[in-house]
Amino acid sequence: MRLCLSLSSLACALFLSLTGTAHAQSAAPPPPEAAKPAEPTQAPQVAAALASPFPPAFPGQTNGPVVVSQTRYKVTTIASGFNYPWAIAFLPDGRMLVTEKPTGKLYIVTQQGAKSAPVTGLPPVDGRGQGGLMDVEVGPDYAQSRYIYWSYYEPREAGNGRPTAGNGLAVARGKLVDGPQPRIEALQIIFRMKPTLDSTLHAGGRIVFHPDGTLFVTLGERSILPGRVQARQLNSHFGKIVRIFPDGTVPSNNPFYNQVGARSEIFSLGHRNILAAALDSRGRLWEAEMGPLGGDELNLVERGKDYGWPTIGYGTEYSGAPIHQSGQGPGMEQPVYFWNPVISPSGMTIYSGNLFPEWRGNIFIGALSGHALVRLVLQNDRVVGEERLKPANNARVREVVQGPEGALYLLTDDPNGRLLKMTPQ
């Protein structure tokens, strides 16, 4: 067990993020198209270099007031030795499902840290770059169906109209058979991102169940230019959030259902790469998505709305070259909040538990390049305070979820990834 107390300020966290990696999603060196320029060592110079090319659309849209928690907490290491873990989901008995991104392995982990053998029966993954096994969720009807759901980069061969091999995000479900050698039975692929593209970047991958019986899947725009330009096109899944039923069928009240030339699964469009999403107490979907060099966003997602990427935004290319002509545009939504410098958001929960009363209603986001757990205080759907917590010391935080007892659980993003638990001190 490791105990720590962290009440870090935003200013300190900004310095740490500025002197670290700008926006890498994996600790391994990024591929050439995602490479970041070398950064100066002096924080003021870096801040100037990363200043947004456009002013915010309204006061408080960025650089919110620094807040400091009065809450004291301790951090327990439940388990370690995960190879770049990505997601956590809770089984009804309190055990956890934990995914490993590059290996495609899924484990069952007890609260005491015991790991199962890898769950067998999952389909193969394309684990290159930012690919692999991503999110995992336990079906709302798990007690009856035993279904779990997961997202992954699916390798795809040439054929069926595809001249070359590639990949795309897919979502699968299967019945979890517990025991000394856990396995998946009755495997079904319920969603496939289309079209297929050969890219190891920006496929998104968060799964969020809604109380209305549907599920949201967040999708990236594949980063490379042939994918980026499709983020606002309705004939492509790239850069979208989609909404489906658990069996993969499409709800008839989706905004573009049966619209000619549109993919019926689409719920919202104009996104870059979403690795963090959660529902609030009203059942509304919030997401945090990665910008380029600057311009990470927090959005409150609404049905059929266009969030503007790549037409508008608050960042630049990694080279410093411009992407947008403006931060605003007609018919396109503004982010509730944006970061510049970036935090590289991955994993999100909106706290509703009783262990930390001060934090109830706050948004928690894992920060990869920010090396922190970001806490946002909201008022009337606007950010009125931001804090950078350090429960993982200076590690990259890949995932944050609220446990059934109200504790916060984290994953660190590294080849010896840790599963951490935050409880009151």
XYZ file of C-alpha atoms in Angstrom:
425
model
C 0.000 0.000 0.000
C 1.243 3.457 -0.853
C -0.222 6.568 0.778
C 0.040 10.090 -0.520
C -1.574 13.466 -0.098
C -1.805 15.726 -3.130
C -3.242 19.237 -3.186
C -1.378 20.541 -6.240
C -2.098 23.870 -7.860
C -2.892 24.432 -11.513
C 0.172 26.609 -11.929
C 2.492 23.799 -10.865
C 0.695 21.338 -13.088
C 0.912 23.652 -16.081
C 4.684 23.886 -15.623
C 4.957 20.107 -15.488
C 2.814 19.657 -18.584
C 4.701 22.347 -20.469
C 8.080 20.757 -19.832
C 6.785 17.309 -20.802
C 5.300 15.776 -23.917
C 2.910 18.039 -25.810
C 0.221 15.558 -26.788
C 1.458 11.974 -27.078
C -1.169 9.335 -26.319
C 1.384 6.592 -25.773
C 4.675 6.817 -23.914
C 6.371 5.164 -26.881
C 7.758 7.604 -29.494
C 4.884 8.766 -31.734
C 4.862 7.980 -35.450
C 6.174 10.661 -37.797
C 2.779 12.174 -38.618
C 2.095 12.668 -34.896
C 5.551 13.871 -33.891
C 5.760 16.990 -31.751
C 8.409 19.675 -32.087
C 11.054 20.022 -29.424
C 9.965 22.328 -26.637
C 11.968 25.022 -24.829
C 12.686 24.387 -21.196
C 11.410 27.711 -19.900
C 7.708 27.571 -19.125
C 6.902 31.226 -20.087
C 8.421 30.729 -23.542
C 6.523 27.492 -24.036
C 3.285 29.117 -22.935
C 3.813 31.874 -25.475
C 4.592 29.347 -28.214
C 1.420 27.417 -27.432
C -0.879 30.410 -27.079
C -4.205 29.877 -28.834
C -4.337 31.424 -32.308
C -7.841 32.775 -31.526
C -9.422 34.425 -28.502
C -11.993 32.470 -26.474
C -15.623 32.846 -27.504
C -16.745 33.781 -23.991
C -15.186 34.567 -20.599
C -14.003 31.498 -18.687
C -13.775 29.260 -21.761
C -10.108 28.564 -20.997
C -7.582 29.023 -18.169
C -10.216 28.736 -15.455
C -9.606 29.832 -11.872
C -7.326 27.580 -9.850
C -9.134 25.733 -7.057
C -7.565 23.643 -4.307
C -9.374 20.729 -2.669
C -9.898 20.714 1.049
C -10.387 16.956 0.733
C -7.487 14.788 1.886
C -7.101 11.412 0.256
C -4.876 8.369 0.203
C -3.835 6.284 -2.764
C -3.555 2.496 -2.703
C -1.821 0.500 -5.420
C -4.115 -2.450 -6.060
C -2.075 -4.070 -8.834
C 0.759 -3.282 -11.238
C 2.551 -4.864 -14.174
C -0.062 -4.012 -16.812
C 1.286 -3.297 -20.292
C -0.192 0.111 -21.126
C -3.619 -0.539 -19.574
C -6.555 1.416 -21.014
C -9.854 0.851 -19.213
C -11.565 -0.384 -16.038
C -15.084 -1.766 -15.608
C -16.687 -3.227 -12.486
C -18.360 -6.595 -12.222
C -21.297 -6.816 -9.779
C -19.129 -8.464 -7.098
C -16.590 -5.604 -7.097
C -13.938 -7.288 -9.215
C -12.646 -5.292 -12.139
C -12.119 -5.887 -15.834
C -8.882 -4.244 -17.022
C -7.782 -3.998 -20.655
C -4.223 -3.861 -22.003
C -4.013 -1.745 -25.121
C -1.140 -3.146 -27.234
C -1.470 -6.799 -26.238
C -5.243 -7.118 -26.615
C -5.434 -8.855 -23.240
C -8.324 -8.567 -20.790
C -7.922 -9.435 -17.107
C -10.219 -9.864 -14.130
C -8.662 -8.230 -11.063
C -9.800 -8.572 -7.451
C -9.824 -5.748 -4.927
C -6.807 -7.485 -3.336
C -4.880 -7.248 -6.615
C -5.047 -10.852 -7.794
C -5.144 -11.086 -11.605
C -6.862 -13.803 -13.560
C -5.344 -15.514 -16.534
C -6.069 -13.449 -19.669
C -9.668 -13.865 -20.798
C -9.737 -16.015 -23.938
C -12.068 -15.751 -26.915
C -11.546 -12.079 -27.786
C -10.891 -11.265 -31.460
C -7.400 -10.193 -32.561
C -6.477 -6.512 -32.374
C -4.228 -4.209 -34.363
C -2.007 -3.080 -31.500
C 0.248 -0.717 -33.428
C 0.547 2.949 -32.455
C -2.547 4.150 -30.639
C -4.407 0.945 -31.505
C -5.166 -2.224 -29.589
C -7.804 -3.176 -27.028
C -9.476 -0.058 -25.716
C -12.570 0.364 -23.562
C -14.550 -2.291 -21.714
C -17.995 -2.014 -20.142
C -20.253 -4.404 -18.276
C -23.708 -4.634 -19.824
C -26.547 -3.117 -17.763
C -28.274 -6.507 -17.869
C -25.111 -8.451 -17.001
C -26.747 -10.346 -14.132
C -29.076 -11.991 -16.642
C -27.130 -11.885 -19.929
C -23.463 -12.055 -18.796
C -22.655 -9.688 -21.680
C -19.596 -7.462 -21.568
C -18.710 -4.969 -24.315
C -15.348 -3.766 -25.574
C -13.843 -1.578 -28.309
C -10.689 -2.332 -30.268
C -8.742 -1.606 -33.435
C -9.869 -4.332 -35.807
C -7.328 -5.436 -38.440
C -8.985 -5.662 -41.858
C -7.706 -7.332 -44.977
C -8.006 -6.118 -48.543
C -11.124 -7.202 -50.378
C -14.824 -6.418 -50.443
C -14.072 -3.250 -52.377
C -11.000 -2.344 -50.287
C -7.858 -2.156 -52.441
C -5.505 -2.312 -49.440
C -5.512 -3.660 -45.924
C -6.266 -1.339 -43.029
C -8.128 -1.159 -39.753
C -10.973 0.524 -37.980
C -12.546 0.716 -34.568
C -14.974 -2.079 -33.777
C -17.198 -2.817 -30.790
C -17.881 -6.390 -29.737
C -19.860 -8.098 -27.036
C -19.747 -11.574 -25.584
C -20.826 -13.622 -22.589
C -18.180 -13.737 -19.869
C -17.698 -17.229 -18.521
C -15.975 -16.945 -15.141
C -13.563 -19.437 -13.617
C -9.847 -20.293 -13.374
C -9.571 -19.740 -17.143
C -12.155 -17.054 -17.968
C -13.396 -16.928 -21.533
C -15.804 -15.217 -23.902
C -18.627 -17.095 -25.551
C -21.296 -16.009 -28.060
C -19.014 -13.337 -29.563
C -20.758 -10.701 -31.690
C -19.300 -7.694 -33.511
C -22.012 -5.061 -33.018
C -20.353 -2.062 -34.684
C -17.626 -1.438 -37.249
C -16.235 2.006 -38.059
C -16.457 2.706 -41.786
C -14.697 3.288 -44.070
C -11.574 1.228 -43.464
C -8.334 3.228 -43.437
C -4.726 2.257 -42.827
C -3.909 4.454 -39.828
C -2.635 3.612 -36.359
C -4.011 6.872 -34.934
C -7.204 8.568 -33.730
C -9.926 5.945 -33.713
C -11.479 7.025 -30.391
C -12.964 4.108 -28.510
C -14.955 5.078 -25.388
C -18.242 3.258 -24.765
C -20.968 4.859 -22.628
C -24.280 3.187 -21.798
C -27.322 5.433 -21.473
C -30.351 4.738 -19.239
C -32.593 4.759 -22.334
C -31.070 1.417 -23.370
C -28.690 2.755 -26.021
C -24.932 3.075 -26.011
C -22.629 5.779 -27.324
C -19.312 5.026 -29.025
C -16.767 7.814 -29.547
C -14.812 7.782 -32.798
C -11.723 9.671 -33.963
C -10.946 10.977 -37.437
C -7.820 8.816 -37.948
C -5.428 11.834 -37.830
C -4.052 11.554 -41.371
C -5.509 14.010 -43.875
C -7.711 11.518 -45.793
C -9.489 10.806 -42.508
C -9.447 14.296 -41.040
C -11.428 15.766 -43.932
C -14.277 13.309 -43.228
C -14.925 14.497 -39.650
C -17.910 16.646 -40.698
C -19.092 14.400 -43.549
C -22.198 12.370 -42.773
C -21.227 9.488 -45.078
C -18.318 8.581 -42.787
C -18.013 7.476 -39.161
C -14.720 9.358 -38.750
C -14.830 12.107 -36.137
C -18.275 11.149 -34.871
C -20.107 9.938 -31.805
C -22.458 7.134 -32.742
C -25.500 5.823 -30.876
C -26.696 2.242 -31.226
C -28.583 -0.415 -29.331
C -26.569 -3.134 -27.536
C -27.263 -5.592 -30.362
C -25.897 -3.134 -32.933
C -29.202 -2.017 -34.406
C -29.831 1.703 -34.874
C -32.424 3.710 -32.916
C -34.993 5.293 -35.213
C -34.788 8.583 -33.282
C -31.142 9.135 -34.193
C -30.776 12.549 -35.885
C -29.735 11.216 -39.294
C -31.705 7.968 -39.293
C -32.418 6.896 -42.887
C -31.170 10.229 -44.229
C -29.887 9.736 -47.767
C -26.091 9.815 -47.846
C -25.723 9.703 -44.050
C -24.740 6.910 -41.705
C -27.721 6.320 -39.443
C -25.621 5.574 -36.355
C -24.278 9.159 -36.165
C -25.327 11.181 -33.107
C -22.877 14.126 -33.386
C -20.077 15.150 -35.731
C -17.016 17.354 -36.099
C -14.847 15.709 -33.449
C -11.098 15.050 -33.545
C -10.302 12.177 -31.178
C -12.403 11.387 -28.113
C -10.891 9.172 -25.404
C -12.917 10.573 -22.477
C -16.709 10.557 -22.089
C -19.272 10.223 -19.294
C -22.896 10.926 -18.401
C -23.924 13.509 -15.818
C -26.733 13.113 -13.279
C -29.235 14.283 -15.909
C -28.154 11.645 -18.406
C -26.356 14.146 -20.646
C -23.189 13.113 -22.451
C -19.989 15.061 -21.828
C -16.746 14.376 -23.631
C -13.167 15.656 -23.631
C -11.300 15.356 -26.890
C -7.736 15.817 -27.989
C -6.855 18.883 -29.977
C -3.681 19.179 -32.062
C -0.964 21.511 -30.714
C -3.331 23.285 -28.344
C -7.087 23.183 -28.261
C -8.099 20.120 -26.216
C -11.849 20.513 -25.648
C -14.587 19.765 -23.139
C -17.960 19.455 -24.861
C -21.537 18.893 -23.763
C -22.793 16.730 -26.601
C -26.210 17.355 -28.111
C -28.159 15.366 -30.669
C -27.221 16.155 -34.260
C -24.834 18.989 -33.425
C -21.621 19.760 -35.329
C -18.569 20.471 -33.138
C -16.577 21.930 -35.984
C -13.353 19.968 -36.407
C -11.364 20.592 -38.571
C -13.051 23.827 -39.703
C -12.828 25.620 -36.348
C -10.698 25.079 -33.260
C -8.162 26.612 -30.905
C -4.936 24.842 -31.875
C -2.408 24.567 -34.675
C -0.564 21.804 -36.496
C 2.340 20.295 -34.534
C 4.621 22.236 -36.860
C 2.942 25.456 -35.755
C 1.229 25.884 -39.122
C -2.387 27.074 -38.981
C -5.308 24.672 -39.333
C -8.305 26.972 -38.922
C -9.230 30.436 -40.118
C -11.244 31.062 -36.969
C -12.167 29.587 -33.599
C -15.844 30.097 -34.374
C -18.150 29.416 -37.300
C -21.848 29.408 -38.192
C -23.709 26.205 -37.394
C -20.818 24.846 -35.319
C -20.767 24.422 -31.547
C -18.305 26.004 -29.162
C -16.542 23.880 -26.537
C -17.599 24.474 -22.956
C -13.885 24.736 -22.158
C -10.562 24.328 -23.918
C -6.949 23.820 -22.846
C -3.903 25.492 -24.277
C -1.357 24.015 -23.505
C -3.043 20.645 -23.853
C -3.608 17.992 -21.196
C -4.255 15.024 -23.585
C -7.546 13.892 -21.984
C -8.203 10.176 -21.577
C -10.816 8.733 -19.247
C -13.581 10.689 -17.525
C -16.016 10.339 -14.654
C -18.491 12.801 -13.178
C -18.375 12.193 -9.453
C -21.651 11.249 -7.745
C -20.468 9.269 -4.717
C -20.545 9.887 -0.978
C -16.896 9.300 -0.052
C -15.854 12.739 -1.328
C -18.763 15.160 -0.728
C -16.693 18.175 -1.805
C -16.222 16.648 -5.247
C -19.832 15.714 -5.978
C -20.796 16.905 -9.462
C -17.172 17.594 -10.440
C -15.711 16.241 -13.675
C -12.510 14.196 -13.352
C -10.364 13.639 -16.444
C -7.170 11.651 -16.850
C -4.360 13.749 -18.339
C -1.681 11.938 -20.325
C 0.694 14.750 -21.297
C -0.627 16.685 -18.289
C 0.630 13.910 -15.973
C -2.267 14.551 -13.611
C -5.867 13.959 -12.680
C -7.781 17.076 -13.705
C -10.739 18.183 -11.574
C -13.251 20.632 -13.057
C -15.841 22.474 -10.992
C -18.981 23.385 -12.954
C -21.704 25.939 -12.445
C -24.548 26.296 -14.948
C -22.628 24.121 -17.401
C -19.581 26.396 -17.292
C -16.176 25.638 -15.782
C -15.612 27.841 -12.740
C -12.555 26.075 -11.306
C -9.769 23.700 -12.306
C -7.361 21.672 -10.180
C -4.497 19.352 -11.119
C -4.263 16.483 -8.641
C -1.278 14.125 -8.493
C -2.549 10.797 -7.102
C -0.234 8.936 -9.492
C 2.720 11.235 -8.712
C 3.956 12.360 -12.136
C 2.619 9.410 -14.132
C 0.392 9.711 -17.189
C -3.206 9.024 -16.159
C -5.024 6.954 -18.785
C -8.280 6.120 -17.023
C -10.441 7.329 -14.132
C -13.687 5.685 -13.022
C -15.866 5.872 -9.940
C -16.176 2.583 -8.113
C -19.448 1.264 -6.703
C -18.443 2.362 -3.182
C -17.537 5.895 -4.319
C -13.757 5.534 -4.527
C -11.913 6.746 -7.626
C -9.898 4.177 -9.574
C -7.084 5.124 -11.970
C -4.799 3.488 -14.505
C -1.343 4.800 -15.343
C -0.157 4.713 -18.935
C 3.196 2.925 -19.065
C 4.665 -0.556 -19.640
C 4.364 -1.254 -15.910
C 0.931 0.301 -15.591
C -0.675 0.526 -12.157
C -4.254 0.192 -10.957
C -4.745 2.774 -8.207
C -7.559 3.511 -5.739
C -8.261 6.899 -4.146
C -10.145 6.964 -0.834
C -10.513 9.573 1.955
C -7.575 9.873 4.300
